[in-house]
mmCIF file with all atom_site columns, C-alpha atoms in Angstrom:
data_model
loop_
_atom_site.group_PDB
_atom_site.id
_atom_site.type_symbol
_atom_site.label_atom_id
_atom_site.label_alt_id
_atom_site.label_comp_id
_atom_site.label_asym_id
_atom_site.label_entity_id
_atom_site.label_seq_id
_atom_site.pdbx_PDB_ins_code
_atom_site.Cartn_x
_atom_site.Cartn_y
_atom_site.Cartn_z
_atom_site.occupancy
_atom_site.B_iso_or_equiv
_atom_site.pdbx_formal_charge
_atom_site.auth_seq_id
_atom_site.auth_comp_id
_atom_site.auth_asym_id
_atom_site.auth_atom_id
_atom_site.pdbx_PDB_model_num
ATOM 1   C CA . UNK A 1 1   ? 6.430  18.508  -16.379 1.00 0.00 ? 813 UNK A CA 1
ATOM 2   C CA . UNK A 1 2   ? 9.487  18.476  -14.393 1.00 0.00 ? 814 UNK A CA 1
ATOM 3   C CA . UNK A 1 3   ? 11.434 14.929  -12.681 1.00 0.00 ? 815 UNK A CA 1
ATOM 4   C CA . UNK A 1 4   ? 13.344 14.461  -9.614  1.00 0.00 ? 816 UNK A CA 1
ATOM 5   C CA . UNK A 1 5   ? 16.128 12.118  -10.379 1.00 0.00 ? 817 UNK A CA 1
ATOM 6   C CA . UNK A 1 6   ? 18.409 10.069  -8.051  1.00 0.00 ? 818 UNK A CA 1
ATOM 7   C CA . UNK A 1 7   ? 21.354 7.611   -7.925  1.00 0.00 ? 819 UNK A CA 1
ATOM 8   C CA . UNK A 1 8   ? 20.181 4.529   -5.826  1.00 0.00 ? 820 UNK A CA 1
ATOM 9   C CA . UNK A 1 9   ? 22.977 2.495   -4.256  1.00 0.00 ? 821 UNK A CA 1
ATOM 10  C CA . UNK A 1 10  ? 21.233 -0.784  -3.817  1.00 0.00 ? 822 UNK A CA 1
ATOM 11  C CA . UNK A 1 11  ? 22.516 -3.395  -1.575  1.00 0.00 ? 823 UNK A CA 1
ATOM 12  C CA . UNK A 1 12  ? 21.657 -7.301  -1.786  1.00 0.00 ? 824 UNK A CA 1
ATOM 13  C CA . UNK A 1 13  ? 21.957 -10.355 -0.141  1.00 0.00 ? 825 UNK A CA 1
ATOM 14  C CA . UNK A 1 14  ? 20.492 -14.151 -1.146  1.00 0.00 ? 826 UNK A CA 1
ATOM 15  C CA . UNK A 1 15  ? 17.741 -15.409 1.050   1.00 0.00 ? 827 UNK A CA 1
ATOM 16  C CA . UNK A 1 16  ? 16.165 -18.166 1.682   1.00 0.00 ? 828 UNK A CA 1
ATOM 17  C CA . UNK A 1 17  ? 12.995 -18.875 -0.618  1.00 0.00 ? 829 UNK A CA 1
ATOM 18  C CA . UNK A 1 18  ? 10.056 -19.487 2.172   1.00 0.00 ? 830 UNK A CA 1
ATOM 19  C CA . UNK A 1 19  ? 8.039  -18.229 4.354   1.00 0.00 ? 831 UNK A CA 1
ATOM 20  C CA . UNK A 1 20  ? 9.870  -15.575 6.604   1.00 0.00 ? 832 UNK A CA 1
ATOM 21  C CA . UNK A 1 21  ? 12.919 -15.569 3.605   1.00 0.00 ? 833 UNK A CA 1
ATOM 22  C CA . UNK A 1 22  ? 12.279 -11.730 3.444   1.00 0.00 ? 834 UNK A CA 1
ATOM 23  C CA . UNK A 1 23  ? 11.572 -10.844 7.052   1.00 0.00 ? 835 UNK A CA 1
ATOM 24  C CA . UNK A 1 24  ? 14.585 -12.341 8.817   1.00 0.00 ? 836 UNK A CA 1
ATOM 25  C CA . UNK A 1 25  ? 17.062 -10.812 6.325   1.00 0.00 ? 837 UNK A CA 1
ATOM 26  C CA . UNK A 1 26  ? 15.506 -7.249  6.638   1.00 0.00 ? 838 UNK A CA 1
ATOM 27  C CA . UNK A 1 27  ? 15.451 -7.733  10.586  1.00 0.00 ? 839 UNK A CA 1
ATOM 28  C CA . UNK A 1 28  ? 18.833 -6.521  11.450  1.00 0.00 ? 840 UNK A CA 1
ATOM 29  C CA . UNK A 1 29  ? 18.095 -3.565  8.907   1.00 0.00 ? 841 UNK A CA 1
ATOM 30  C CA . UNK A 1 30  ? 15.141 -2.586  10.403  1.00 0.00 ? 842 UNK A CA 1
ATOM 31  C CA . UNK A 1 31  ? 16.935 -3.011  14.227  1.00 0.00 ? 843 UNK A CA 1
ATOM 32  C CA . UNK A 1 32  ? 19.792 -0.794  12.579  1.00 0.00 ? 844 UNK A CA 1
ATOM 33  C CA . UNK A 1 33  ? 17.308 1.945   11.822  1.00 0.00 ? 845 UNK A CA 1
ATOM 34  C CA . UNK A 1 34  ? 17.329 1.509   7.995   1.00 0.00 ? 846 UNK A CA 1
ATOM 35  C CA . UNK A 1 35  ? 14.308 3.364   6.316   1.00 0.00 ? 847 UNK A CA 1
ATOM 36  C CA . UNK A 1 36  ? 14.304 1.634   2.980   1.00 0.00 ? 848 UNK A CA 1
ATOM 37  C CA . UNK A 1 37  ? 13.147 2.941   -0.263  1.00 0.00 ? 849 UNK A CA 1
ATOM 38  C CA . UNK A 1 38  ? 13.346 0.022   -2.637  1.00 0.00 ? 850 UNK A CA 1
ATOM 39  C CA . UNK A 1 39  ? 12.552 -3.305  -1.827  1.00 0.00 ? 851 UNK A CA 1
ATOM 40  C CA . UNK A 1 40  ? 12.760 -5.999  -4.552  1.00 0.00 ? 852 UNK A CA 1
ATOM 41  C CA . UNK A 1 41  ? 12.670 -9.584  -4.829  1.00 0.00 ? 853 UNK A CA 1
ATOM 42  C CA . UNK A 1 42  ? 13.446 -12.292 -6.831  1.00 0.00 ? 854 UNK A CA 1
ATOM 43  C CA . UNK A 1 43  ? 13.974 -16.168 -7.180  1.00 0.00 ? 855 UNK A CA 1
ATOM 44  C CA . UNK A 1 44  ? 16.902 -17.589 -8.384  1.00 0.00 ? 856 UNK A CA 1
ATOM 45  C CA . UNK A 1 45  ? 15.782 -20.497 -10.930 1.00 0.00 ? 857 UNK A CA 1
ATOM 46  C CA . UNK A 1 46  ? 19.445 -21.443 -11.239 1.00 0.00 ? 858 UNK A CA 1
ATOM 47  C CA . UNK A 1 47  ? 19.176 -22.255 -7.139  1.00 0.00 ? 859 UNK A CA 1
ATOM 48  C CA . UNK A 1 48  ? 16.179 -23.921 -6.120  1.00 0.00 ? 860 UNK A CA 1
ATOM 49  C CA . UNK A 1 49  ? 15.232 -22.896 -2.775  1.00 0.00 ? 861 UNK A CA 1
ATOM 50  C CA . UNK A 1 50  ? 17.208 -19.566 -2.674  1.00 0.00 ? 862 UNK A CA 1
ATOM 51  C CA . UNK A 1 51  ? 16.318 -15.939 -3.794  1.00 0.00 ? 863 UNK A CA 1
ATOM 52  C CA . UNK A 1 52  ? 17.947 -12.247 -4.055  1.00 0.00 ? 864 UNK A CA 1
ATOM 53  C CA . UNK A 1 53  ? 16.604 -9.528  -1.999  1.00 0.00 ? 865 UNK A CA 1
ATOM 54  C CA . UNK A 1 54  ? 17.894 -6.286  -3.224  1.00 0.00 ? 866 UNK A CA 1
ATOM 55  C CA . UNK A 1 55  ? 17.397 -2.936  -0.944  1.00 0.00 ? 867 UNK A CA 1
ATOM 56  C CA . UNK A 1 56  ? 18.238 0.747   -0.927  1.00 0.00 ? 868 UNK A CA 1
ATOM 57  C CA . UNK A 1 57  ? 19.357 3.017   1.261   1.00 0.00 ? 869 UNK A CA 1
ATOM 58  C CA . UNK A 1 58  ? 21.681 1.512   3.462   1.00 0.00 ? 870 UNK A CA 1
ATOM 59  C CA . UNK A 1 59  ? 23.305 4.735   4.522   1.00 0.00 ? 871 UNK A CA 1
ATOM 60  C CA . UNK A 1 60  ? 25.524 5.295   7.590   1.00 0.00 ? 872 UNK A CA 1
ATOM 61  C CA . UNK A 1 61  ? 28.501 3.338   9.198   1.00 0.00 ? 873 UNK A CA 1
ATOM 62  C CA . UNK A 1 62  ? 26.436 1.589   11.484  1.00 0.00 ? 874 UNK A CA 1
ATOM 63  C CA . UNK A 1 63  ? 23.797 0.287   8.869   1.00 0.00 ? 875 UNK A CA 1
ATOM 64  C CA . UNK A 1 64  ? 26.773 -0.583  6.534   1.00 0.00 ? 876 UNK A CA 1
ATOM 65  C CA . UNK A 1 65  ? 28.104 -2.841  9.281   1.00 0.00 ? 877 UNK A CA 1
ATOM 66  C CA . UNK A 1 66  ? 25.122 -4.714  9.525   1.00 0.00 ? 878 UNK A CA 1
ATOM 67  C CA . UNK A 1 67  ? 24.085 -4.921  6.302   1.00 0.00 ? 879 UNK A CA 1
ATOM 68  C CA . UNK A 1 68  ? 27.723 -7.081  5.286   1.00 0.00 ? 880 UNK A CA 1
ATOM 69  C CA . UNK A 1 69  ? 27.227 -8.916  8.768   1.00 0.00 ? 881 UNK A CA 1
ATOM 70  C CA . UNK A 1 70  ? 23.610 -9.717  7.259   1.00 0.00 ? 882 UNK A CA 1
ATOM 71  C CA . UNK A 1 71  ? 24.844 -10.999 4.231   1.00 0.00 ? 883 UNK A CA 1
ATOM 72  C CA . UNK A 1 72  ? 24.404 -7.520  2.102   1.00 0.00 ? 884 UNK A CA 1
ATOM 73  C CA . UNK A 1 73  ? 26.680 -6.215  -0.634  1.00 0.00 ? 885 UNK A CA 1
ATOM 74  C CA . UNK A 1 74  ? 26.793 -3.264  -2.519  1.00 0.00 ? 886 UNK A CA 1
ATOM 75  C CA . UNK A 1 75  ? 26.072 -3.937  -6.123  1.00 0.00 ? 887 UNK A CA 1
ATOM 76  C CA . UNK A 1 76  ? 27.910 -2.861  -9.208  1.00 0.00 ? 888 UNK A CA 1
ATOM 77  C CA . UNK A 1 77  ? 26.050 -5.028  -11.603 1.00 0.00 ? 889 UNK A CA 1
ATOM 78  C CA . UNK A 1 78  ? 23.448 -2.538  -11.830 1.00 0.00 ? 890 UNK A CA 1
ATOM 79  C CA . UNK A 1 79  ? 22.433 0.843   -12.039 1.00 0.00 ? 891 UNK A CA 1
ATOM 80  C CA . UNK A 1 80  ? 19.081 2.284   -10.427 1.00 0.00 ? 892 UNK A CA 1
ATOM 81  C CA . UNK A 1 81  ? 17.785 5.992   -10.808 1.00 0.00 ? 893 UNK A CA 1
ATOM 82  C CA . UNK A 1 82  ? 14.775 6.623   -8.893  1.00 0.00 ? 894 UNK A CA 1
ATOM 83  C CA . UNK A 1 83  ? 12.492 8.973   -11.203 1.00 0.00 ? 895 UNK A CA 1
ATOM 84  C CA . UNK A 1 84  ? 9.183  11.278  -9.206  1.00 0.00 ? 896 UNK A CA 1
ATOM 85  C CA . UNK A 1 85  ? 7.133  13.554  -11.201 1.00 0.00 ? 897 UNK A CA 1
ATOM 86  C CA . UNK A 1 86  ? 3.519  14.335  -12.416 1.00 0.00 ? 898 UNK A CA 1
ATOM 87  C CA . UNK A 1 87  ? 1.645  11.606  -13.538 1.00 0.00 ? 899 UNK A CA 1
ATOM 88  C CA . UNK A 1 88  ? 0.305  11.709  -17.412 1.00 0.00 ? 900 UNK A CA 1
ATOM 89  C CA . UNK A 1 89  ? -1.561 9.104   -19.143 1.00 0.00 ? 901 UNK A CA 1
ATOM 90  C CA . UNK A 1 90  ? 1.174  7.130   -21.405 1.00 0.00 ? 902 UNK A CA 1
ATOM 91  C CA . UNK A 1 91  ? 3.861  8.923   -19.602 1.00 0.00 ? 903 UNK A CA 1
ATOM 92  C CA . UNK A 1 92  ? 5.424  5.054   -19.392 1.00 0.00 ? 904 UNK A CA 1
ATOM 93  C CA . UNK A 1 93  ? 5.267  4.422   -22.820 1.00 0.00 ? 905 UNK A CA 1
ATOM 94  C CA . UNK A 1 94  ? 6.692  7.896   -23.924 1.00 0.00 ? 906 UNK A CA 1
ATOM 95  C CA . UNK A 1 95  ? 9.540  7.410   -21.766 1.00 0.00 ? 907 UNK A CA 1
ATOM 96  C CA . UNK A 1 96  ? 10.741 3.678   -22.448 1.00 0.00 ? 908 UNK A CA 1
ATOM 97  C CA . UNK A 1 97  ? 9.781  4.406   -25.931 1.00 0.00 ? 909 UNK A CA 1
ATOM 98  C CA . UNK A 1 98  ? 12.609 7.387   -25.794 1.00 0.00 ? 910 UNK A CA 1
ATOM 99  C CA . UNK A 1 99  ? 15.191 4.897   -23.985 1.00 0.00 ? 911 UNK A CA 1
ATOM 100 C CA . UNK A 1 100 ? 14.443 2.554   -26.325 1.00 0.00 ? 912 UNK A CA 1
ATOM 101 C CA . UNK A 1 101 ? 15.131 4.717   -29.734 1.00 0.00 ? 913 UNK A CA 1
ATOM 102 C CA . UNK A 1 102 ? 18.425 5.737   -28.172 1.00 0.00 ? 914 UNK A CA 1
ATOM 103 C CA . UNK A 1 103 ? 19.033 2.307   -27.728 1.00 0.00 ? 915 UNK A CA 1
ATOM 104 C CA . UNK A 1 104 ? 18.878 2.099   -23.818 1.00 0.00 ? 916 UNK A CA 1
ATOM 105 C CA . UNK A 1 105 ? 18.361 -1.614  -22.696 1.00 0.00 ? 917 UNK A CA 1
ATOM 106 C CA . UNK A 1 106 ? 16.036 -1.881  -18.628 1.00 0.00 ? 918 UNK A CA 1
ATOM 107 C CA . UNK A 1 107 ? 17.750 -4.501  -16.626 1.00 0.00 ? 919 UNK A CA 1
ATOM 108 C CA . UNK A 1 108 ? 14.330 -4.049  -15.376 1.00 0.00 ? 920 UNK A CA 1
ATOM 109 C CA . UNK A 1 109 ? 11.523 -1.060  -14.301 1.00 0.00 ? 921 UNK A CA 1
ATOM 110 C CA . UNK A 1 110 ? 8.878  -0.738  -11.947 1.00 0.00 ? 922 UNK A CA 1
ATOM 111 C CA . UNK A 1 111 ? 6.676  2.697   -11.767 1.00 0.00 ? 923 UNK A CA 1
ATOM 112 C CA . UNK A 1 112 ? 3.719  3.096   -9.098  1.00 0.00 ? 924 UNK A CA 1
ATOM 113 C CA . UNK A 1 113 ? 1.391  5.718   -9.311  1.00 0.00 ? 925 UNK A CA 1
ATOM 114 C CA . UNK A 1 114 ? 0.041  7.758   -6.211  1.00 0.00 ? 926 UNK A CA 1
ATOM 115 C CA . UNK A 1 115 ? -2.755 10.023  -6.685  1.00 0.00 ? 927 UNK A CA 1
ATOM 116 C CA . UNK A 1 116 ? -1.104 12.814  -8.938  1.00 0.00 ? 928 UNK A CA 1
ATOM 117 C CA . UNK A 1 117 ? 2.481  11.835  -8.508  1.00 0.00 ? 929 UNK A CA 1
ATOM 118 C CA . UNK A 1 118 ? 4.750  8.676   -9.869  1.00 0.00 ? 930 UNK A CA 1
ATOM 119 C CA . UNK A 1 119 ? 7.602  7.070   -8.584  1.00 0.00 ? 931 UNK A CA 1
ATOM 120 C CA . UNK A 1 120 ? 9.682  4.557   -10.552 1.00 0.00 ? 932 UNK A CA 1
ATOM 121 C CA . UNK A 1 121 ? 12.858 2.510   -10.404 1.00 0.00 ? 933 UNK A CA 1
ATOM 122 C CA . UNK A 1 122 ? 14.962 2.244   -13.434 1.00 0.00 ? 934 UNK A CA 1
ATOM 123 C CA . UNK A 1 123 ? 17.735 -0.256  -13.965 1.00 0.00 ? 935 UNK A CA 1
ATOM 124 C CA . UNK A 1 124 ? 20.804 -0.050  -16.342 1.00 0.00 ? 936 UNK A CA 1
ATOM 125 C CA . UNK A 1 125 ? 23.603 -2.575  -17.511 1.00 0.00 ? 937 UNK A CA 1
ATOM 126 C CA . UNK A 1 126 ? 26.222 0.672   -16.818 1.00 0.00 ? 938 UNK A CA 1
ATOM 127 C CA . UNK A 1 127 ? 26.955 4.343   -15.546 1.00 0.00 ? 939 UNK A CA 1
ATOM 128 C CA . UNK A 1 128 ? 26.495 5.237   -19.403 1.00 0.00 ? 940 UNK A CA 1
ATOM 129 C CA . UNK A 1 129 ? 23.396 4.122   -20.133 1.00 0.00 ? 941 UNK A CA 1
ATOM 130 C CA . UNK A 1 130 ? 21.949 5.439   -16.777 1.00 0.00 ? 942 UNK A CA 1
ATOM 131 C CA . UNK A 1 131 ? 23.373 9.109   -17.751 1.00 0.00 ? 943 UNK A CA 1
ATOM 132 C CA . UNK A 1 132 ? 22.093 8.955   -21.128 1.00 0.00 ? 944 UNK A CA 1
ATOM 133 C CA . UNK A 1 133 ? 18.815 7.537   -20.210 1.00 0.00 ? 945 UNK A CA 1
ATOM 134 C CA . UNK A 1 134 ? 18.856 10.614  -17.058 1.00 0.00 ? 946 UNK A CA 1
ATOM 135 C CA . UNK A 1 135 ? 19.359 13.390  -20.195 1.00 0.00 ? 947 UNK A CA 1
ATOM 136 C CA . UNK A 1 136 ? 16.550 12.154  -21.710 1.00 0.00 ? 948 UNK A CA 1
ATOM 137 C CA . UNK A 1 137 ? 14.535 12.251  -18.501 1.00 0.00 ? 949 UNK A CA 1
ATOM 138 C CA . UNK A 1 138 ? 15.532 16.120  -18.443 1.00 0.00 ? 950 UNK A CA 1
ATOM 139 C CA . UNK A 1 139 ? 14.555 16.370  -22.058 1.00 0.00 ? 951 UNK A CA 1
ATOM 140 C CA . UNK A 1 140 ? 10.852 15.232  -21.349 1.00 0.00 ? 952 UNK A CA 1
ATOM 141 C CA . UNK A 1 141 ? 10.720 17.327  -18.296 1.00 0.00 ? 953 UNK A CA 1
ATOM 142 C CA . UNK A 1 142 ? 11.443 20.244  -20.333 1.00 0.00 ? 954 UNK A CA 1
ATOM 143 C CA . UNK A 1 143 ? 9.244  19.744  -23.387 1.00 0.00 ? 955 UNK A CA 1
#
């Protein structure tokens, strides 16, 4: 069982909590030619009426300029790998269970499964725990 790993630079911007919220801050992306990976959401319960919308890739000098005139920053709070491979049963489990014996804290994960093949987003506090977390990645693969 082998993983393809990957740095995401995630961008994100506060929107408005409604109807549309999502759509008319991912507009100008979209117009700029943007073909986005990760899309993720959130409220903010701290700001009634407002939420975070968090993207990836924003790649390019013209998509960069649009995505700050939008409202976008690069984060730095936050590290995301993006993790393919083979699916296994309990392949989830096995791997947060590893992260968590090494003492590896998830901002937060999502995984998705597609016929034989998963894709998931991992997020660290730091660059640290995001390389330590990516060695043990290439241990499982190997074993």
């Amino acid at each position: 069982m082998g993983f393809k790993l990957d740095r995401v630079h995630v961008w994100s911007g506060e929107i408005q909590d409604q109807a549309g919220g999502i759509a008319q801050k991912l507009a100008p992306l979209a117009q700029a030619g943007a073909n986005l990976e990760y899309i993720y959401t959130r409220r903010q319960p701290d700001k009634p009426g407002t939420g975070m919308l968090f993207v990836a890739p924003v790649t390019g000098p013209a998509q960069v300029r649009v995505a700050k005139a939008a409202g976008f920053a690069e984060t730095h709070d936050q590290v995301v790998l993006r993790v393919e491979g083979d699916n296994q049963a309990g392949l989830g489990h096995r791997l947060t269970q590893k992260w968590a014996l090494e003492g590896i804290n998830l901002q937060g994960l999502t995984m998705s499964v597609f016929g034989a093949k998963f894709v998931g987003f991992a997020t660290f506090d730091d660059v640290a725990d995001a390389n330590r977390a990516a060695q043990i990645l290439a241990d499982l693969g190997s074993s």
